[in-house]
XYZ file of C-alpha atoms in Angstrom:
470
model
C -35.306 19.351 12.399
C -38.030 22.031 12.992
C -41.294 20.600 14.550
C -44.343 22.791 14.879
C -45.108 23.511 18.523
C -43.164 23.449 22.023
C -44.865 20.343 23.227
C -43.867 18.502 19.964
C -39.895 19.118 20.951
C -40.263 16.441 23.891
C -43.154 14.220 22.086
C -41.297 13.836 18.695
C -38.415 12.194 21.081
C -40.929 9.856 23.063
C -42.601 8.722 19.758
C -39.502 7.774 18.434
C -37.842 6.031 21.826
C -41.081 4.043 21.692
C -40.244 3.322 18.153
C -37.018 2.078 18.384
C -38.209 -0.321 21.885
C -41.159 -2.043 19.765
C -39.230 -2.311 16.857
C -36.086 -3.727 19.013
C -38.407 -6.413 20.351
C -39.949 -7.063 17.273
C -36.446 -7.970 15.459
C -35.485 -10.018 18.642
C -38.437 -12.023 18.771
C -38.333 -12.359 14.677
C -41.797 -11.334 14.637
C -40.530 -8.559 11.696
C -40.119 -11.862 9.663
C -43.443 -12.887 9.599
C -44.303 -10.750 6.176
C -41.813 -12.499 4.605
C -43.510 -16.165 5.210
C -46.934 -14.553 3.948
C -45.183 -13.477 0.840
C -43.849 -17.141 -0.029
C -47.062 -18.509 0.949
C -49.081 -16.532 -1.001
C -46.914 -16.290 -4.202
C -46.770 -20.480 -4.176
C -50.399 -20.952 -3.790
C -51.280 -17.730 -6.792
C -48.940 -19.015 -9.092
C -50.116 -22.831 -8.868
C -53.647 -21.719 -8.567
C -53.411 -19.042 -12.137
C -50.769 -21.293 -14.060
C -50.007 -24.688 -15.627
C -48.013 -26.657 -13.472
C -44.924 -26.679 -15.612
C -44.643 -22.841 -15.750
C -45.974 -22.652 -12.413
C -42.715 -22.928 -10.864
C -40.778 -20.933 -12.544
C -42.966 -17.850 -12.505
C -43.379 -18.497 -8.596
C -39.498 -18.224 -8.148
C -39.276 -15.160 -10.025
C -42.045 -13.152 -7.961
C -40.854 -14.332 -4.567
C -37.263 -13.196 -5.580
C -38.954 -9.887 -6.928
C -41.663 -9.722 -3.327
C -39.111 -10.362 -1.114
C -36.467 -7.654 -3.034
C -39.408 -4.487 -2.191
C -39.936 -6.188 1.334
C -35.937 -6.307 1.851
C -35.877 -2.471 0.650
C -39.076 -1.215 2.337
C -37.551 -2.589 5.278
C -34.078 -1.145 5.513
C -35.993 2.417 4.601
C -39.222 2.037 6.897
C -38.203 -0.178 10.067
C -34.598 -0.109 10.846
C -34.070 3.024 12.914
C -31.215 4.430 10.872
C -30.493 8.344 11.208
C -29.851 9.782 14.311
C -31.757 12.547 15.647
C -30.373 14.440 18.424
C -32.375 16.530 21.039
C -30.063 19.591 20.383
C -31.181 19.202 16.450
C -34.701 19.828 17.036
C -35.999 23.397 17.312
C -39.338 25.768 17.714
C -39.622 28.856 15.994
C -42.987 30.656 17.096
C -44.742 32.649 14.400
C -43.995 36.280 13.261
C -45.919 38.826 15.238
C -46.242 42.691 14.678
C -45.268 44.740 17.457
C -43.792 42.050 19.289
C -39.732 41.899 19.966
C -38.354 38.827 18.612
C -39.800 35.576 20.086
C -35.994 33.103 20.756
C -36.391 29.857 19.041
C -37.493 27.196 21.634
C -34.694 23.845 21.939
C -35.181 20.970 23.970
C -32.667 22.779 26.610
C -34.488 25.762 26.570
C -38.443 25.836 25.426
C -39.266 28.803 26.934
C -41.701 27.676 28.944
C -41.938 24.610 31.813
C -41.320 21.851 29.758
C -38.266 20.077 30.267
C -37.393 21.487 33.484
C -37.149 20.911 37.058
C -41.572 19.945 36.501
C -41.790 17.433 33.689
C -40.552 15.953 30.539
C -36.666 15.697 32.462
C -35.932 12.283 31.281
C -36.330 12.855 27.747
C -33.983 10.637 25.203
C -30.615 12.604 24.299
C -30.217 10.896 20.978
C -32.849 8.979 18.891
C -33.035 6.785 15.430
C -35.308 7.212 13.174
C -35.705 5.318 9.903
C -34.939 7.276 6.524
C -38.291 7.449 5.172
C -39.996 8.324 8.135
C -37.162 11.243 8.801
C -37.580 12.327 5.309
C -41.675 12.388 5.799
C -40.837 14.011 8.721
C -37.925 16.894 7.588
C -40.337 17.784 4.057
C -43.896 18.273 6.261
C -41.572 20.169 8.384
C -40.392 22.264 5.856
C -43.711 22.633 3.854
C -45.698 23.868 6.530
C -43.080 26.397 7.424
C -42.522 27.491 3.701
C -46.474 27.875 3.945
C -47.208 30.012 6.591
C -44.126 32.186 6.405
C -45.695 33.389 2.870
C -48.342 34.442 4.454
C -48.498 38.220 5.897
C -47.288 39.014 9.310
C -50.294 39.726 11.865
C -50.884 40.986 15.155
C -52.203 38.738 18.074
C -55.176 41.292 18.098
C -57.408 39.038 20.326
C -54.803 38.490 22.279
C -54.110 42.006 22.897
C -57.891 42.374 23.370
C -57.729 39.924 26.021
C -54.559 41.190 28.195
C -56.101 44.575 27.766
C -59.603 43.038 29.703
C -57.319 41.450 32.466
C -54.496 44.219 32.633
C -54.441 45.309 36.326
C -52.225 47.050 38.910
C -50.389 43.988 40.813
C -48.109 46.119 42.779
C -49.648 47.029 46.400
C -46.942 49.802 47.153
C -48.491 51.308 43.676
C -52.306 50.564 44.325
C -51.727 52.881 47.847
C -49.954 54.963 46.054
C -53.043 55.283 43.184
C -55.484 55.357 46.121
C -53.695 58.578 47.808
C -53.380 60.505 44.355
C -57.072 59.460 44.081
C -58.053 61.083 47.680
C -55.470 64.756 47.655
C -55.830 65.134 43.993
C -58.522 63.625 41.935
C -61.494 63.905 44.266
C -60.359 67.755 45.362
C -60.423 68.379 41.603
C -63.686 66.683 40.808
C -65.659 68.662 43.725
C -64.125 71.880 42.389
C -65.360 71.159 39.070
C -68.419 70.216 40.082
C -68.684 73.061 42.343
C -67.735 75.586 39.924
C -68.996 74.057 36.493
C -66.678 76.137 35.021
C -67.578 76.229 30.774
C -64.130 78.291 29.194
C -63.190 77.519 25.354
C -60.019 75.599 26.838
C -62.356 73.164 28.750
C -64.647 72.890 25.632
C -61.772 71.769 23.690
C -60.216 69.372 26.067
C -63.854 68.017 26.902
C -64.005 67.647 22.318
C -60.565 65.712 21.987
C -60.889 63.874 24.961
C -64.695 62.988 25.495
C -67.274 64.647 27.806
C -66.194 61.995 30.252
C -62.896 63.124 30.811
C -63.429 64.935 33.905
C -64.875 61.054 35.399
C -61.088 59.571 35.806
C -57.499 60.134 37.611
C -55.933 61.254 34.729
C -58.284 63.856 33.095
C -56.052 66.210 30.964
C -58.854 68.934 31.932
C -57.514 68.730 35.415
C -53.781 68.666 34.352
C -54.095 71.586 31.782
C -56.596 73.767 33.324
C -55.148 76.363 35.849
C -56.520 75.903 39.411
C -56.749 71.820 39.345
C -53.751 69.823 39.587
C -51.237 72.241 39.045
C -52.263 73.455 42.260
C -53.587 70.707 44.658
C -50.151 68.875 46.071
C -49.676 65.624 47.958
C -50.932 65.300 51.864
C -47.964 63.870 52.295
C -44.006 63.301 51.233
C -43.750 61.428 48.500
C -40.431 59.375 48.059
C -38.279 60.911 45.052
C -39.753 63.858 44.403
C -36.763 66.213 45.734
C -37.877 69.126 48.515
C -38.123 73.061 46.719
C -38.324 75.865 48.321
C -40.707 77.107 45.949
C -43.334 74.226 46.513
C -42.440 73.004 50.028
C -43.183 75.952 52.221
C -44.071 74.349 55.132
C -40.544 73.666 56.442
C -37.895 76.155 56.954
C -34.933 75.935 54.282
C -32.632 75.275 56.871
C -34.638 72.604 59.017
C -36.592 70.337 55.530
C -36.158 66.803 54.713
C -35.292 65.342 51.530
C -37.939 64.743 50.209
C -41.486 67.063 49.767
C -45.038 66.843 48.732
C -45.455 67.646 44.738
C -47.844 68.807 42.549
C -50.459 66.239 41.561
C -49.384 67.532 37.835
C -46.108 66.397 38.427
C -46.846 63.688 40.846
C -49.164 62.211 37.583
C -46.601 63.156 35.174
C -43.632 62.943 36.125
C -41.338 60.890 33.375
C -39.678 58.649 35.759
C -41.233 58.458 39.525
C -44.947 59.816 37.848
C -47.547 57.756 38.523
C -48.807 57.140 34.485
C -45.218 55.906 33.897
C -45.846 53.348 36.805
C -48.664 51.796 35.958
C -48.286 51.425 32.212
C -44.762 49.639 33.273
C -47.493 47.527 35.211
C -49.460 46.415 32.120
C -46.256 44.582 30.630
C -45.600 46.103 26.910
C -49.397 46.771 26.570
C -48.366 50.275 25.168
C -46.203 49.136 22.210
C -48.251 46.505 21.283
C -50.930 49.036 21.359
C -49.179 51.141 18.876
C -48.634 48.546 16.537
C -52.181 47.595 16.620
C -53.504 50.301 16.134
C -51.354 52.600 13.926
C -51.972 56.538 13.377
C -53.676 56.809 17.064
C -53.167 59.375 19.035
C -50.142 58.641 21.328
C -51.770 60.444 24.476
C -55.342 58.983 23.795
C -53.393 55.863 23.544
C -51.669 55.978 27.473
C -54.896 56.872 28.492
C -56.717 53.902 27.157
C -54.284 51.361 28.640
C -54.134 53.321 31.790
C -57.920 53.151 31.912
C -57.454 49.296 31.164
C -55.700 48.836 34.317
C -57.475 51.060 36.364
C -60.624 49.033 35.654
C -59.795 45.896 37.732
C -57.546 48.136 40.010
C -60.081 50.755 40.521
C -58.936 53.586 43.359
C -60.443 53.280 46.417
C -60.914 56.445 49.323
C -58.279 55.865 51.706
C -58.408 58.000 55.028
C -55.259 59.980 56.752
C -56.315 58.485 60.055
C -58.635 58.455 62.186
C -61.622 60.756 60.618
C -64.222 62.895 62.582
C -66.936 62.472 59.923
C -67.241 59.450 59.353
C -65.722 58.114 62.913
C -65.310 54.744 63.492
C -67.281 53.509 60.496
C -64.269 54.198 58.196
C -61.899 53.827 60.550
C -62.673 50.176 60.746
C -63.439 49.436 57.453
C -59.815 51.429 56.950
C -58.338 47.760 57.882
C -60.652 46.133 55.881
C -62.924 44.357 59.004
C -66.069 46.643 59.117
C -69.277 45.868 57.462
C -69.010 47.983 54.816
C -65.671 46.473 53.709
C -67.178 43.043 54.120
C -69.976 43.861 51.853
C -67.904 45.556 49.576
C -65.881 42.056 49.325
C -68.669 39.623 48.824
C -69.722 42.041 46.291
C -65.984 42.143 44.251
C -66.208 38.355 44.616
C -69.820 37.903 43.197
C -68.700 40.340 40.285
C -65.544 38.461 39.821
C -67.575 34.636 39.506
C -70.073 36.469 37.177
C -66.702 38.108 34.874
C -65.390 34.487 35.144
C -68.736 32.844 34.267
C -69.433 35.139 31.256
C -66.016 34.880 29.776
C -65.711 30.694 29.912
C -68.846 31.086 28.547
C -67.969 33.541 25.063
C -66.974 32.243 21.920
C -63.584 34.034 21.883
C -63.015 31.795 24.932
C -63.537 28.767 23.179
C -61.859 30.153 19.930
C -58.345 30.611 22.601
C -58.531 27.533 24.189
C -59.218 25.769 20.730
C -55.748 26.934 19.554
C -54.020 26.964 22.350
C -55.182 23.139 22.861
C -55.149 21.808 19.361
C -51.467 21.866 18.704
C -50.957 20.287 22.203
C -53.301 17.440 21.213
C -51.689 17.493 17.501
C -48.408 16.667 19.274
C -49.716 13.577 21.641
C -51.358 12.071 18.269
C -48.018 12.814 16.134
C -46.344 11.136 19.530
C -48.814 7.959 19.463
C -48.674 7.306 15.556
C -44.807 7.499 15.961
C -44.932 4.816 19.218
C -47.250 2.671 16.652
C -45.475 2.534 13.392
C -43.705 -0.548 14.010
C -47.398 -2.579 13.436
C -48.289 -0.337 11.019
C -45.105 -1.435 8.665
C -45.869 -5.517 10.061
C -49.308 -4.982 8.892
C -48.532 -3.530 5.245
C -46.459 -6.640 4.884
C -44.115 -4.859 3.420
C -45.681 -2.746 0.559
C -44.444 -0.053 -0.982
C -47.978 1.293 -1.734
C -48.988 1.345 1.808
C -46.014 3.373 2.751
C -47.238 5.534 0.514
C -50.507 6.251 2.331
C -48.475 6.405 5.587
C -46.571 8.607 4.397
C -49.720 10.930 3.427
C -51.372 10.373 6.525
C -48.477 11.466 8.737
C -47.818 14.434 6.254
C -51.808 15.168 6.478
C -51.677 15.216 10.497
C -48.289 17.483 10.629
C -50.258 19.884 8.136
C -52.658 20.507 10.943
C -50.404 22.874 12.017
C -51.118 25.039 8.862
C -54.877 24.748 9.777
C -54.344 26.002 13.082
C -52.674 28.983 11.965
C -54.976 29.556 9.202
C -58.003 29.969 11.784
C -55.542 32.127 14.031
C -54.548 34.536 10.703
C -58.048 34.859 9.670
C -59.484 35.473 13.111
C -56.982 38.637 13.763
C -58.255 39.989 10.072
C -61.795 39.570 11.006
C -61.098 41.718 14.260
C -59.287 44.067 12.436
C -62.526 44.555 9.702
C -64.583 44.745 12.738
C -62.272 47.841 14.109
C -60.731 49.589 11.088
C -60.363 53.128 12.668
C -57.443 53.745 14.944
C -58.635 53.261 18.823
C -61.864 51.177 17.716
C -60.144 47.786 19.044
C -59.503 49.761 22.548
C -62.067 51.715 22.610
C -65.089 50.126 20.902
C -64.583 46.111 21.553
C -66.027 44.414 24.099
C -63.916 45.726 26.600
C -65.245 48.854 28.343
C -62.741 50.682 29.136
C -64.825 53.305 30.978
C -64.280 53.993 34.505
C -67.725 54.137 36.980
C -68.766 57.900 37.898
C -68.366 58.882 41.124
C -71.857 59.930 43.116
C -71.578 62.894 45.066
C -71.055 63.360 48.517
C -68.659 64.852 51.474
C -64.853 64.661 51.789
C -63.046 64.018 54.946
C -62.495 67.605 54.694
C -66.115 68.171 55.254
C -66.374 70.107 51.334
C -68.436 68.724 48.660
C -66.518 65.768 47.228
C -67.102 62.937 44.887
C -66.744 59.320 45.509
């Protein structure tokens, strides 16, 4: 039996354990024969109060026979737990997402997630019984709201993919040292040579046209790696692990006396397929990139790395990091180097005032409540389902047996399982509304509420003593 969320795996077996306990003590007590005494009672006293006394008798004989017949049936199909359901029958098949790999079908044994392990919901029922109506209720809303939303076109989780793209950062320390060297030898040697120089040829017009007159402001400016004199030229201040000593590039050591290792070009150090450091942080961002692509279709591939890469380098900006102890600045940096000066304790009550503020603006925005709305309502669709399930029993003691009022059970449970179809309506048409707000390929990235731009750099002196920017 498919049920409609993870949670609903482990509360659809609850409900029903609860079930089966109630109903168990309601039989043993003989409570569950109660409706049966109302019918005779009420059938003598209708039929001697509506008829003469000689027909009275007869006619009450025939509708108790008839009452109790429909109570006898309802019974057997509505109370007694019948059909079996095993845990290892029920399943969760998450909804179809573009540019996702295909999501595995949650089980009871394996939901994907925490439930049912080693943290809660490890005592759940192997086996339960459910009664046939109920499991046929259960099986068609099932069924119908999966017929349902599978007609409807596949989507992309665009707010999602707006919201990992506004918390994408780079976790890995050994990378973030790494970012924050490239940053110092190559990026800020670059930037004060452009800014030195100002240089104004056709190829930098070009570059500065497809890439934005902001280009030059980041790590990974393709005016820097495709202009001569820039990256292709400024190396690493020191050996960077993987990128194999040459004789061409190396010069400082002797061929017969170098170690295995050298100090690359910041071109190839940014670049490089495998050990590059745009390879390494977009395997930080988790699958951003191919989500990316299927998001936004017919963008520009490159624009595309840069966007994400710019993502992650917003919460993870580079920082200046000094080779040691430095003569300029003396022991100003060289304390703060360790993170215990005053300048690095300012800078730190500033992150965390900036971070409270992010925090406080975003539980605050209506695509906040819009995510925890639908990530919360089919949680709280499951504990109802799980409740009306635990509560049936009185409900089918109260009907006294009616076939009508099954009915309206019946559409009441089939109305609450249909929820599901709501929530996924609100989710479908919210990632078409995005996606009429940001038509053109790159808008979403670009243009959203994320700001993907990284802060300009004032002007000021290296460690070198040139003209720098930091």
């Amino acid at each position: 039996m498919a049920v409609d969320s993870t949670l609903e795996l482990y509360t659809t077996l609850f409900g029903w354990l609860f079930y089966n306990s109630v109903w168990e003590v309601l039989t043993a007590t003989g409570i569950v024969f109660l409706p049966f005494l109302g019918i005779l009672l009420d059938t003598a006293i209708k039929t001697y109060a509506g008829e003469d006394g000689e027909d009275a008798g007869n006619t009450s004989l025939r509708m108790i026979e008839s009452e109790f017949f429909v109570a006898f049936f309802v019974v057997m199909l509505t109370g007694v737990p019948a059909l079996p359901l095993s845990a290892a029958d029920l399943s969760f098949t998450p909804k179809a997402l573009i540019g996702n790999a295909g999501q595995p079908v949650a089980s009871v044994d394996d939901s994907q997630t925490t439930y049912g392990g080693t943290l809660s919901f490890v005592d759940y029922p192997n086996q339960v019984d459910l009664p046939v109506f109920w499991y046929a209720v259960l099986s068609f809303a099932s069924g119908f709201n999966r017929a349902v939303m599978e007609d409807v076109p596949v989507a992309i989780d665009l707010r999602e993919y707006a919201n990992q793209l506004r918390t994408a950062k780079i976790s890995d320390p050994a990378l973030q040292a790494e970012l924050n060297d490239f940053f110092r030898d190559c990026f800020i040697e670059a930037r004060s040579k452009y800014l030195a120089e100002r240089p104004g040829s056709a190829q930098i017009g070009a570059l500065l046209t497809t890439y934005g007159p902001t280009d030059p402001d980041w790590v990974g400016s393709h005016v820097y790696q495709e202009v001569t004199g820039f990256y292709d030229t400024l190396r690493s201040d020191s050996i960077r692990q993987g990128f194999v000593w040459s004789q061409l590039r190396d010069l400082e050591w002797e061929v017969d006396n170098h170690p295995i290792y050298g100090k690359p070009y910041c071109n190839e150090w940014w670049n490089n397929a495998a050990l590059g450091l745009a390879t390494k942080i977009l395997n930080q961002t988790q699958g951003l990139e191919l989500v990316a692509a299927a998001a936004e279709p017919g963008w520009d591939e490159t624009k595309r790395r840069d966007a994400i890469i710019k993502a992650a380098m917003l919460n993870s900006p580079p920082r200046w990091t000094t080779r040691g102890y430095d003569f300029a600045y003396g022991d100003l940096i060289a304390d703060n180097a360790d993170g215990n000066g005053v300048l690095a304790s300012a800078q730190n009550l500033a992150e965390q005032g900036l971070a409270v503020y992010g925090l406080a603006r975003e539980s605050i925005s209506l695509a906040a409540y819009l995510r925890i709305f639908l990530e919360g309502a089919p949680m709280l669709q499951a504990l109802i389902l799980m409740g009306l399930y635990a509560l049936l029993p009185f409900f089918i003691l109260m009907s006294r047996y009616r076939l009508s009022i099954f009915i309206i059970g019946a559409l009441i449970l089939f109305i609450v399982k249909f929820w599901t179809v709501l929530w996924f309506f609100a989710w479908w048409v919210d990632k078409n509304l995005i996606k009429a707000f940001y038509p053109d390929p790159g808008d979403l990235t670009t243009l959203s509420r994320i700001n993907l731009r990284l802060p300009h750099f004032r002007t000021g002196r290296s460690a070198k003593g040139g003209n720098n920017t930091q």
